PDB file of C-alpha atoms in Angstrom:
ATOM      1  CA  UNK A   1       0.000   0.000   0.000  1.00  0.00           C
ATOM      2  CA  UNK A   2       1.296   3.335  -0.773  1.00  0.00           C
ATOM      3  CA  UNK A   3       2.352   6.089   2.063  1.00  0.00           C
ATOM      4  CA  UNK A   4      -1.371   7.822   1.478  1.00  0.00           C
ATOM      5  CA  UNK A   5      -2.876   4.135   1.841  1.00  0.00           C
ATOM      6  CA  UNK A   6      -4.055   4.635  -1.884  1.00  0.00           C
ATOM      7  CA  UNK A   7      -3.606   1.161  -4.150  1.00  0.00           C
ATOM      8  CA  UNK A   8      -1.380   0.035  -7.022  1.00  0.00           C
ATOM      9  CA  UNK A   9      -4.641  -1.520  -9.025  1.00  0.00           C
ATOM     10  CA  UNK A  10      -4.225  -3.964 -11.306  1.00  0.00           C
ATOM     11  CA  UNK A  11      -6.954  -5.834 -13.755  1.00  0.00           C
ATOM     12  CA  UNK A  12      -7.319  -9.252 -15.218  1.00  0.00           C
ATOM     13  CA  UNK A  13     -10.080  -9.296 -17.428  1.00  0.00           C
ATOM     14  CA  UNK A  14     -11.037  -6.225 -19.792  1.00  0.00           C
ATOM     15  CA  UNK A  15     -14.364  -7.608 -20.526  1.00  0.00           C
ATOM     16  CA  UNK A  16     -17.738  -5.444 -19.186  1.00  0.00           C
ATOM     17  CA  UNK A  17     -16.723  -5.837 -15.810  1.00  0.00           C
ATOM     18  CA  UNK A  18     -12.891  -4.855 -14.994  1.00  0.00           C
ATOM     19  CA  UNK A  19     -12.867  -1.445 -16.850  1.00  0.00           C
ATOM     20  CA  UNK A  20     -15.579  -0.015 -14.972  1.00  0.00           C
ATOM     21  CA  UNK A  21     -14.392  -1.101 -11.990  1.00  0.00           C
ATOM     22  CA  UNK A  22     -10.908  -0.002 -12.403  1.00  0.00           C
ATOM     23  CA  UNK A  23     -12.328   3.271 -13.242  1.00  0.00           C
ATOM     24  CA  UNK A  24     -14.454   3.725 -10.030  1.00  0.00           C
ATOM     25  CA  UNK A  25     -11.213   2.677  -7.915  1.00  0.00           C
ATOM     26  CA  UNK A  26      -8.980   4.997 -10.251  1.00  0.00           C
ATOM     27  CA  UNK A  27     -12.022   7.657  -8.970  1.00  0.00           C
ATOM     28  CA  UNK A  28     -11.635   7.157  -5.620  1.00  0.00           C
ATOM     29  CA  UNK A  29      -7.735   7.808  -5.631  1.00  0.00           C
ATOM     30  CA  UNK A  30      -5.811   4.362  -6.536  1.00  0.00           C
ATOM     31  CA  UNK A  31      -3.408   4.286  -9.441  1.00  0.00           C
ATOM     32  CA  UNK A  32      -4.274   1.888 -11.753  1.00  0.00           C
ATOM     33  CA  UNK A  33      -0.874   0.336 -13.182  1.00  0.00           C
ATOM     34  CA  UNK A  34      -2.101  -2.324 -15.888  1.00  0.00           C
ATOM     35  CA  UNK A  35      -5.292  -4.048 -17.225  1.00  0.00           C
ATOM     36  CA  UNK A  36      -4.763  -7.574 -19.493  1.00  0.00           C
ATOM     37  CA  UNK A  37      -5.939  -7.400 -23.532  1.00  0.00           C
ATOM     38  CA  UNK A  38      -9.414  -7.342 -24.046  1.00  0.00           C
ATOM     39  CA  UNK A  39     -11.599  -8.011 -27.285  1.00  0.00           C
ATOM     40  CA  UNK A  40     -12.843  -4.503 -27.507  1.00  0.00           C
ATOM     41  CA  UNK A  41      -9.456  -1.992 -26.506  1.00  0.00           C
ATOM     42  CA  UNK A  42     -11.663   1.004 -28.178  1.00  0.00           C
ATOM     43  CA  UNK A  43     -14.048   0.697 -25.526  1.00  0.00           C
ATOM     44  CA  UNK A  44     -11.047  -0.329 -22.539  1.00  0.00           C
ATOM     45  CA  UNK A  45      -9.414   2.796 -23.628  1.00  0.00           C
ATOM     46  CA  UNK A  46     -12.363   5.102 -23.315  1.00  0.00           C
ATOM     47  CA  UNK A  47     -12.977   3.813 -19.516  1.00  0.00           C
ATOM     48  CA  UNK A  48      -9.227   3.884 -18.572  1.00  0.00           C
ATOM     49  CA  UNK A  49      -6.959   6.024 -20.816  1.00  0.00           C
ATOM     50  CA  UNK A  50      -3.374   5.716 -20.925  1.00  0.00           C
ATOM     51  CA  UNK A  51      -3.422   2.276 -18.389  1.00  0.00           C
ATOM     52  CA  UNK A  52      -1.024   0.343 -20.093  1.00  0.00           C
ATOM     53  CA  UNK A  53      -1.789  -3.242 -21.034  1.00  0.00           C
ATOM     54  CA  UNK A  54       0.261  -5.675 -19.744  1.00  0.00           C
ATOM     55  CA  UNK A  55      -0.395  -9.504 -19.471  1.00  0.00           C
ATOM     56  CA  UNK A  56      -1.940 -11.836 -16.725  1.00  0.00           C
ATOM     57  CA  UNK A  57       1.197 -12.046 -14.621  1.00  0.00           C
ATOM     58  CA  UNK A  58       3.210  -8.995 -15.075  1.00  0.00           C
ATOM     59  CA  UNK A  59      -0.648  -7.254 -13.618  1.00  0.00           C
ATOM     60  CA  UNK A  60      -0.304  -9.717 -10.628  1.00  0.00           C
ATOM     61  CA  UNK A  61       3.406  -9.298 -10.339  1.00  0.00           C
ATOM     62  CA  UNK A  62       3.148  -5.270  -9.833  1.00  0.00           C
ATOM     63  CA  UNK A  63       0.089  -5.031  -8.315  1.00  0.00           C
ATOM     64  CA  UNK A  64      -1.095  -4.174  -4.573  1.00  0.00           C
ATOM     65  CA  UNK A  65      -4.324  -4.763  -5.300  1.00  0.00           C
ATOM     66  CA  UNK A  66      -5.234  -7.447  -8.397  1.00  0.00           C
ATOM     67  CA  UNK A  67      -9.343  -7.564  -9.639  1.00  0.00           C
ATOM     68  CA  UNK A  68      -9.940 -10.716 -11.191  1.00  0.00           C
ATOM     69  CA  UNK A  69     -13.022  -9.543 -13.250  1.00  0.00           C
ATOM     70  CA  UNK A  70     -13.112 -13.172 -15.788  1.00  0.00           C
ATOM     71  CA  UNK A  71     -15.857 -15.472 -17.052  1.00  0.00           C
ATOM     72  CA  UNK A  72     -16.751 -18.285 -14.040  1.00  0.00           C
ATOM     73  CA  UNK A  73     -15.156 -21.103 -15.549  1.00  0.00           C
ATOM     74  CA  UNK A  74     -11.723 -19.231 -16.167  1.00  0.00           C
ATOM     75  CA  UNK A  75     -11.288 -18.332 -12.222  1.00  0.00           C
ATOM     76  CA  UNK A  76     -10.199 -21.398 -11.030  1.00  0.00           C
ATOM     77  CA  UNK A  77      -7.540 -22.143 -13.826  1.00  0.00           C
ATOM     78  CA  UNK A  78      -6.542 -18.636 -13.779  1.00  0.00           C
ATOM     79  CA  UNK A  79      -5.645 -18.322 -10.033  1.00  0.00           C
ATOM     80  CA  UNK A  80      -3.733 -21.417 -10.088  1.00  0.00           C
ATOM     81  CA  UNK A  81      -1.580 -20.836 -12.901  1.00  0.00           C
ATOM     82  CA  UNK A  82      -0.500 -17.734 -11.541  1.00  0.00           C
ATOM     83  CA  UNK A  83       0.532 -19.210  -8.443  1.00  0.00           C
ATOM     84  CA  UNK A  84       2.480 -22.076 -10.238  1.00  0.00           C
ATOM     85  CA  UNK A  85       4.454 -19.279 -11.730  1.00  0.00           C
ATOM     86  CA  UNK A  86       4.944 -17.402  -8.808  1.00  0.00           C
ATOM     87  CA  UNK A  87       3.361 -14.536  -9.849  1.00  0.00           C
ATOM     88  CA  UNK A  88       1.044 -13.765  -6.417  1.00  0.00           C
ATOM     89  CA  UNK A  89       2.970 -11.752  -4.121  1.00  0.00           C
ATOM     90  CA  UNK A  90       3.238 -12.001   0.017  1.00  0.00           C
ATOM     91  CA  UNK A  91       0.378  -9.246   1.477  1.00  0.00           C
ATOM     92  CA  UNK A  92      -1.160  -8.759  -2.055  1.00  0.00           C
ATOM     93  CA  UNK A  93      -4.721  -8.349  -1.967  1.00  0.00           C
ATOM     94  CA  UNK A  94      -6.482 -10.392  -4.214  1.00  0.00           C
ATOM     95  CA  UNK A  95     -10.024  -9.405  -5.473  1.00  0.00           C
ATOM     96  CA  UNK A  96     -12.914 -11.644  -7.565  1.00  0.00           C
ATOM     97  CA  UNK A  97     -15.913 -10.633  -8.919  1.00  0.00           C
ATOM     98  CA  UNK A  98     -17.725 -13.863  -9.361  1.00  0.00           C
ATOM     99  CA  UNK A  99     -21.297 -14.174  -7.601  1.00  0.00           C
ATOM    100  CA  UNK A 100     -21.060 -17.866  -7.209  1.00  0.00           C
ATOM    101  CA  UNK A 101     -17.413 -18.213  -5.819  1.00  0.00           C
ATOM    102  CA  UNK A 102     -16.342 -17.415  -2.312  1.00  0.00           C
ATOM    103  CA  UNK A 103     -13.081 -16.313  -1.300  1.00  0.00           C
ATOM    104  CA  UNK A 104     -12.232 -20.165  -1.204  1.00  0.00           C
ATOM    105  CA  UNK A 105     -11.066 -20.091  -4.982  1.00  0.00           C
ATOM    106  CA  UNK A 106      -8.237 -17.936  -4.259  1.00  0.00           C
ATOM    107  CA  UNK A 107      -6.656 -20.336  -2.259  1.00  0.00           C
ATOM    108  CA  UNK A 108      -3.474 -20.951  -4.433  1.00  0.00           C
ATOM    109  CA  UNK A 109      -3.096 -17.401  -4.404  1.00  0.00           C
ATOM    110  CA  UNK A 110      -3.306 -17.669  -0.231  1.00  0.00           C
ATOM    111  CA  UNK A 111      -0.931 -20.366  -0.310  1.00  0.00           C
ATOM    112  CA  UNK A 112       1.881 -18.147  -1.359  1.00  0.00           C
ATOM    113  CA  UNK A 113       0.591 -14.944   1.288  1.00  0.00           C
ATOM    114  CA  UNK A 114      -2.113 -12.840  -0.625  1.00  0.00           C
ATOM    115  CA  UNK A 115      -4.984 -11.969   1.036  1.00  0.00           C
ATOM    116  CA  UNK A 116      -8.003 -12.854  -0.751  1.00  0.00           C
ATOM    117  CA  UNK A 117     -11.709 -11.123  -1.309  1.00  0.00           C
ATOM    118  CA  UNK A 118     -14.582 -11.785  -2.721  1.00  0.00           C
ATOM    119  CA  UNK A 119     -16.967  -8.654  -4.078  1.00  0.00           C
ATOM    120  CA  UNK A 120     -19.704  -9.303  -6.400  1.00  0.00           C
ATOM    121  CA  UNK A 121     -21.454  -5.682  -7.313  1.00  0.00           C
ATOM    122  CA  UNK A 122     -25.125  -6.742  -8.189  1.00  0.00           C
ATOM    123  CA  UNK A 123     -25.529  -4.751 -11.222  1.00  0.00           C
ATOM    124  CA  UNK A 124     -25.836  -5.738 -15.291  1.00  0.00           C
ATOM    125  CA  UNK A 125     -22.823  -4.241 -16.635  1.00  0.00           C
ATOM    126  CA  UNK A 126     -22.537  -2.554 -19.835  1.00  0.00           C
ATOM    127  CA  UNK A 127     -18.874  -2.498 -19.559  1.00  0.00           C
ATOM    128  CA  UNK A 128     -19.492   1.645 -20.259  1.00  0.00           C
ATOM    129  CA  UNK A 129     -19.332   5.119 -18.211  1.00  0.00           C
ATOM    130  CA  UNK A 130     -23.288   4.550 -17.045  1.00  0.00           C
ATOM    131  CA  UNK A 131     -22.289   1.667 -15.400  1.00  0.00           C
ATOM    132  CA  UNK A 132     -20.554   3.880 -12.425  1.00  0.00           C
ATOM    133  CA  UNK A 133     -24.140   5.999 -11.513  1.00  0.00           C
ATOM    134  CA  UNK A 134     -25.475   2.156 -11.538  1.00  0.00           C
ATOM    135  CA  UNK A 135     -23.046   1.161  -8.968  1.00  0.00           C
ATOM    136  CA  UNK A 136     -23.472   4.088  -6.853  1.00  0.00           C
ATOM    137  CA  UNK A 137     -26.899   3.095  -6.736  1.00  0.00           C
ATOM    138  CA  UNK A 138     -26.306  -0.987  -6.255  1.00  0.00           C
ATOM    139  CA  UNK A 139     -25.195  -3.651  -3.210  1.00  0.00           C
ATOM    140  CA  UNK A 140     -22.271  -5.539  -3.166  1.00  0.00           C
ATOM    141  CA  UNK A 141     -21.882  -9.064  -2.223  1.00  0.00           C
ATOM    142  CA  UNK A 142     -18.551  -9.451  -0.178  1.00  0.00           C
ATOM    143  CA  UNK A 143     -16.889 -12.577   1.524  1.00  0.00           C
ATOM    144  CA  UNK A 144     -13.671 -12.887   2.876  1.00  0.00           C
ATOM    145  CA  UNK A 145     -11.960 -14.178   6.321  1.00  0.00           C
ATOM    146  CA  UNK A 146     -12.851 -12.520   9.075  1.00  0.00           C
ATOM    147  CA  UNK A 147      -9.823 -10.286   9.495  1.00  0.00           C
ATOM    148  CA  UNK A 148      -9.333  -8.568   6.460  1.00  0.00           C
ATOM    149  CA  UNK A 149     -13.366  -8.662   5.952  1.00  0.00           C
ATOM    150  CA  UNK A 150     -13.264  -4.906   6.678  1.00  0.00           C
ATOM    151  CA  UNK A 151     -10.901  -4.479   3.811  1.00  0.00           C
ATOM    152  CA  UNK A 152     -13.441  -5.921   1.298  1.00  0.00           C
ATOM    153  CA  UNK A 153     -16.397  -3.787   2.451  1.00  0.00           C
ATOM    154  CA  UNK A 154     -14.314  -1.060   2.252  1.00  0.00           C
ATOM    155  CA  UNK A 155     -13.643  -1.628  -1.322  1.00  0.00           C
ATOM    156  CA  UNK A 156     -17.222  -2.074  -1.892  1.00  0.00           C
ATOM    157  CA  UNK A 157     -17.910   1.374  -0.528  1.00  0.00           C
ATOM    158  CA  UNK A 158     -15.220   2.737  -2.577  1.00  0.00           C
ATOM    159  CA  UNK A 159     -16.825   1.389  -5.889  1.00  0.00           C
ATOM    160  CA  UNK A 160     -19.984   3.078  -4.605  1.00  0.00           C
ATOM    161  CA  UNK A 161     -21.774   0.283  -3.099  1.00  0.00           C
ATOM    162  CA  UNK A 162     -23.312  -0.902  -0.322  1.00  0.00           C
ATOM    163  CA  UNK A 163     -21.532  -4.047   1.279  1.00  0.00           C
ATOM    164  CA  UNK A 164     -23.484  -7.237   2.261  1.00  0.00           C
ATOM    165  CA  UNK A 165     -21.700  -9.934   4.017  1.00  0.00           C
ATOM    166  CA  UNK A 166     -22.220 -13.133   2.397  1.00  0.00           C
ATOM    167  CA  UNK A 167     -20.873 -16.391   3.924  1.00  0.00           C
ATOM    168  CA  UNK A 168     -18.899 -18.296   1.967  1.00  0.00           C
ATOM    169  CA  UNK A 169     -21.144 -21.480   2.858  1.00  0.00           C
ATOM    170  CA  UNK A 170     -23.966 -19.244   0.803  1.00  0.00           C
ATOM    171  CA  UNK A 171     -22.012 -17.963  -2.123  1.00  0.00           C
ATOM    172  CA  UNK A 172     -23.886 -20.634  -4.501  1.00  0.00           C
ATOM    173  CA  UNK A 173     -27.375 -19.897  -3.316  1.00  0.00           C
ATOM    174  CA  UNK A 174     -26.142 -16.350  -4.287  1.00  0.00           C
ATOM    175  CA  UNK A 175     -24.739 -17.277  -7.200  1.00  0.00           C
ATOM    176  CA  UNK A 176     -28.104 -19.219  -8.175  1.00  0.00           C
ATOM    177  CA  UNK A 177     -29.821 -15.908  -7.302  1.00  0.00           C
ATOM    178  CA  UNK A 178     -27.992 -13.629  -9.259  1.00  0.00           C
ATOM    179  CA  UNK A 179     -28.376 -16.025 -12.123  1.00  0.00           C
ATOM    180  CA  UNK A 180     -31.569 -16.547 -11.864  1.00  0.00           C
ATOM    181  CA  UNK A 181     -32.633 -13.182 -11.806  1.00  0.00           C
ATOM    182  CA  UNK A 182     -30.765 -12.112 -15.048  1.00  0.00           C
ATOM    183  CA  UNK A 183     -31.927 -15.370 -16.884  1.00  0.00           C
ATOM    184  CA  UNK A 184     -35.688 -15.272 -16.339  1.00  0.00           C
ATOM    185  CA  UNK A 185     -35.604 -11.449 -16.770  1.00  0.00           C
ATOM    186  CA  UNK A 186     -33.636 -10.980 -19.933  1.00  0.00           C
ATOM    187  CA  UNK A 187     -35.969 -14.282 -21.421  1.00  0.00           C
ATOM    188  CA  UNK A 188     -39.350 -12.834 -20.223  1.00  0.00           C
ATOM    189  CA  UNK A 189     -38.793  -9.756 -21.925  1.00  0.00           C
ATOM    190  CA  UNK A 190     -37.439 -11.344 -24.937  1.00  0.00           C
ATOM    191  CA  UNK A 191     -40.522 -13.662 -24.832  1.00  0.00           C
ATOM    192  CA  UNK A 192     -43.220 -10.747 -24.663  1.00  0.00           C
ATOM    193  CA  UNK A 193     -41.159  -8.666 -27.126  1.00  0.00           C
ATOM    194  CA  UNK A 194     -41.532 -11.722 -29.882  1.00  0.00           C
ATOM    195  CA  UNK A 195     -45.378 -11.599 -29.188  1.00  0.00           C
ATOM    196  CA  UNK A 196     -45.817  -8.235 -29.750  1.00  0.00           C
ATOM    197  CA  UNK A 197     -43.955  -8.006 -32.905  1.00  0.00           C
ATOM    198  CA  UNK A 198     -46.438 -11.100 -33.695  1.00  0.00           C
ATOM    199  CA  UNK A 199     -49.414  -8.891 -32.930  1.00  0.00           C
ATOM    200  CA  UNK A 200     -47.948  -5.931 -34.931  1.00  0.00           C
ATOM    201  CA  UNK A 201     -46.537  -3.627 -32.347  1.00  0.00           C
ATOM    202  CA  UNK A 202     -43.774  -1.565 -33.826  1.00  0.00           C
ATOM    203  CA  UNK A 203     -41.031  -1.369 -31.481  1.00  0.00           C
ATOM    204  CA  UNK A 204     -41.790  -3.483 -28.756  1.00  0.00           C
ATOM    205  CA  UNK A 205     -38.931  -3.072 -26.752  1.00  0.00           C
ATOM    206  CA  UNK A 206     -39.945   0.589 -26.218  1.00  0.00           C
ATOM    207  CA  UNK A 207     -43.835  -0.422 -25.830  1.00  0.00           C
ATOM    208  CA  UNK A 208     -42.392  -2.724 -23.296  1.00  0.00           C
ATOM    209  CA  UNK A 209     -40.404  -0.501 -21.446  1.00  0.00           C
ATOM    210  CA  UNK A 210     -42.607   1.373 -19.120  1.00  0.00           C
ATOM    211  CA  UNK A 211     -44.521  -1.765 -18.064  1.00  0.00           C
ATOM    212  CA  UNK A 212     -41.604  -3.578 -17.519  1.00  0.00           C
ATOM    213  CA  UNK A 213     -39.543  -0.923 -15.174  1.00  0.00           C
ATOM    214  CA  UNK A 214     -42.999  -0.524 -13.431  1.00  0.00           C
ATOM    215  CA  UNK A 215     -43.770  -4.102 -12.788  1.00  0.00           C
ATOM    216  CA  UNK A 216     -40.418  -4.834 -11.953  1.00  0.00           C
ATOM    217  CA  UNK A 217     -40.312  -1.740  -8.908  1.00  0.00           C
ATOM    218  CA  UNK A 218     -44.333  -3.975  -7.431  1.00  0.00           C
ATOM    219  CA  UNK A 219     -41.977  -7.114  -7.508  1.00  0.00           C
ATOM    220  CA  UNK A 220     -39.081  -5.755  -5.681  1.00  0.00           C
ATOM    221  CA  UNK A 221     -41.164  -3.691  -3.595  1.00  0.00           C
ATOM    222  CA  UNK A 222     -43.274  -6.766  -2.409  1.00  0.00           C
ATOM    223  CA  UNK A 223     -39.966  -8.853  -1.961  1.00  0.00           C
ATOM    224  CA  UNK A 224     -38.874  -6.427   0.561  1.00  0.00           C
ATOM    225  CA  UNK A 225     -36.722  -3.944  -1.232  1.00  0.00           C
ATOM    226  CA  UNK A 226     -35.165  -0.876   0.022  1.00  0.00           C
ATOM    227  CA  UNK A 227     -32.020   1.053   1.209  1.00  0.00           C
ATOM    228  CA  UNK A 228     -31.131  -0.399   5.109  1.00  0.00           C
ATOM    229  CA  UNK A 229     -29.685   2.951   6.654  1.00  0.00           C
ATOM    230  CA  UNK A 230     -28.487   3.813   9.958  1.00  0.00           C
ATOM    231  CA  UNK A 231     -28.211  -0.203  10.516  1.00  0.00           C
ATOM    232  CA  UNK A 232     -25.090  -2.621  10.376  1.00  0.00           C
ATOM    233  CA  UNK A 233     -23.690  -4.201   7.125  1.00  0.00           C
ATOM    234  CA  UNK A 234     -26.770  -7.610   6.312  1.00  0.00           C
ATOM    235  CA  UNK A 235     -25.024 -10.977   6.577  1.00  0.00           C
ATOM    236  CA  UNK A 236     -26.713 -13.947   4.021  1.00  0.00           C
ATOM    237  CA  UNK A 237     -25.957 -17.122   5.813  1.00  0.00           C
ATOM    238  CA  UNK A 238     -25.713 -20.526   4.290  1.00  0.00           C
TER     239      UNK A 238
END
């Protein structure tokens, strides 16, 4: 950590995810010193100018804090190859993104002294600039020992979220959750788009819209939504 207890950030994974939230951390004071290649560097570039690209390990290798921001079944692979090539580093904090893993995957990377954390910002990324006012509005899902759990919500906070503690027994339920919810939604909407196009709507995304934001608001409403203020961090339990 550096004297001002800002972070040397570094990203693997320059898909929707890492960019934007490289860029909230670069917001918040850390120095971003490398992101990995994505498939779209037009868009990576407009999100983090000048943050040079480097690969997998050199981003672990000079990094105080590393975001692993990569598809689900690239995590586990990922971690332990860098720690076969002894790319994790001794009081390195090591961050994941994915809603169904604990901070249990990182365990190569604990094996050789990095301290690992699991934050899962429950948003759909667009991998653009809107993406930030979404996470200032949006809960986090962190997990990580007991220790250096502060560390984690603090993160979360920094990103512009609001930290949940989630066991690490419960990270699949969560994971489930999370996937459920984008599944079913994205599909329904798909599904009721088709049939209106059948019936002759013009642009049924748009006819949709307004019904859809508004039904969506009853649902949450009724499942209990809402800001918790004034009140300790929630814990999900397995």
């Amino acid at each position: 950590m550096t004297r001002d207890g800002r972070l040397g950030v570094g990203i693997i994974g320059a898909g929707r995810v890492g960019p934007v939230l490289g860029a909230a951390l670069g917001g918040a004071g850390h120095a971003l010193v490398g992101i990995t290649q994505g498939s779209d560097q037009e868009r990576v570039e407009a999100i983090l100018p000048g943050v040079p690209v480097l690969d997998a390990t050199e981003v672990a290798r000079r990094s105080e804090l590393v975001i692993i921001a990569v598809p689900h079944d690239q995590l586990e692979g990922l971690v332990t190859g860098l720690a076969e090539v002894g790319a994790w580093q001794p009081g390195q904090l090591v961050l994941h993104t994915d809603p169904a893993w604990g901070a249990g995957i990182l365990a190569p990377a604990v094996a050789k002294g990095a301290i690992p954390l699991a934050v899962h910002p429950a948003i759909e990324f667009s991998g653009t600039s809107m993406d930030l006012r979404a996470l200032a509005s949006a809960y986090a899902a962190v997990t990580a020992p007991g220790p250096v759990l502060p560390i984690a919500q603090a993160l979360a906070v920094e990103l512009g979220c609001e930290p949940v503690v989630v066991d690490e027994s419960a990270r699949p339920a969560y994971g489930e959750a999370i996937a459920t919810a984008r599944v079913f939604s994205r599909s329904i909407v798909h599904q009721a788009a088709a049939l209106l196009a059948d019936a002759g709507i013009p642009y049924p995304g748009s006819f949709l819209s307004a019904l859809a934001h508004t039904t969506l608001d009853h649902a949450l409403a009724e499942a209990g939504s809402g800001p918790v203020t004034g009140e300790p961090p929630a814990t999900i339990q397995g």
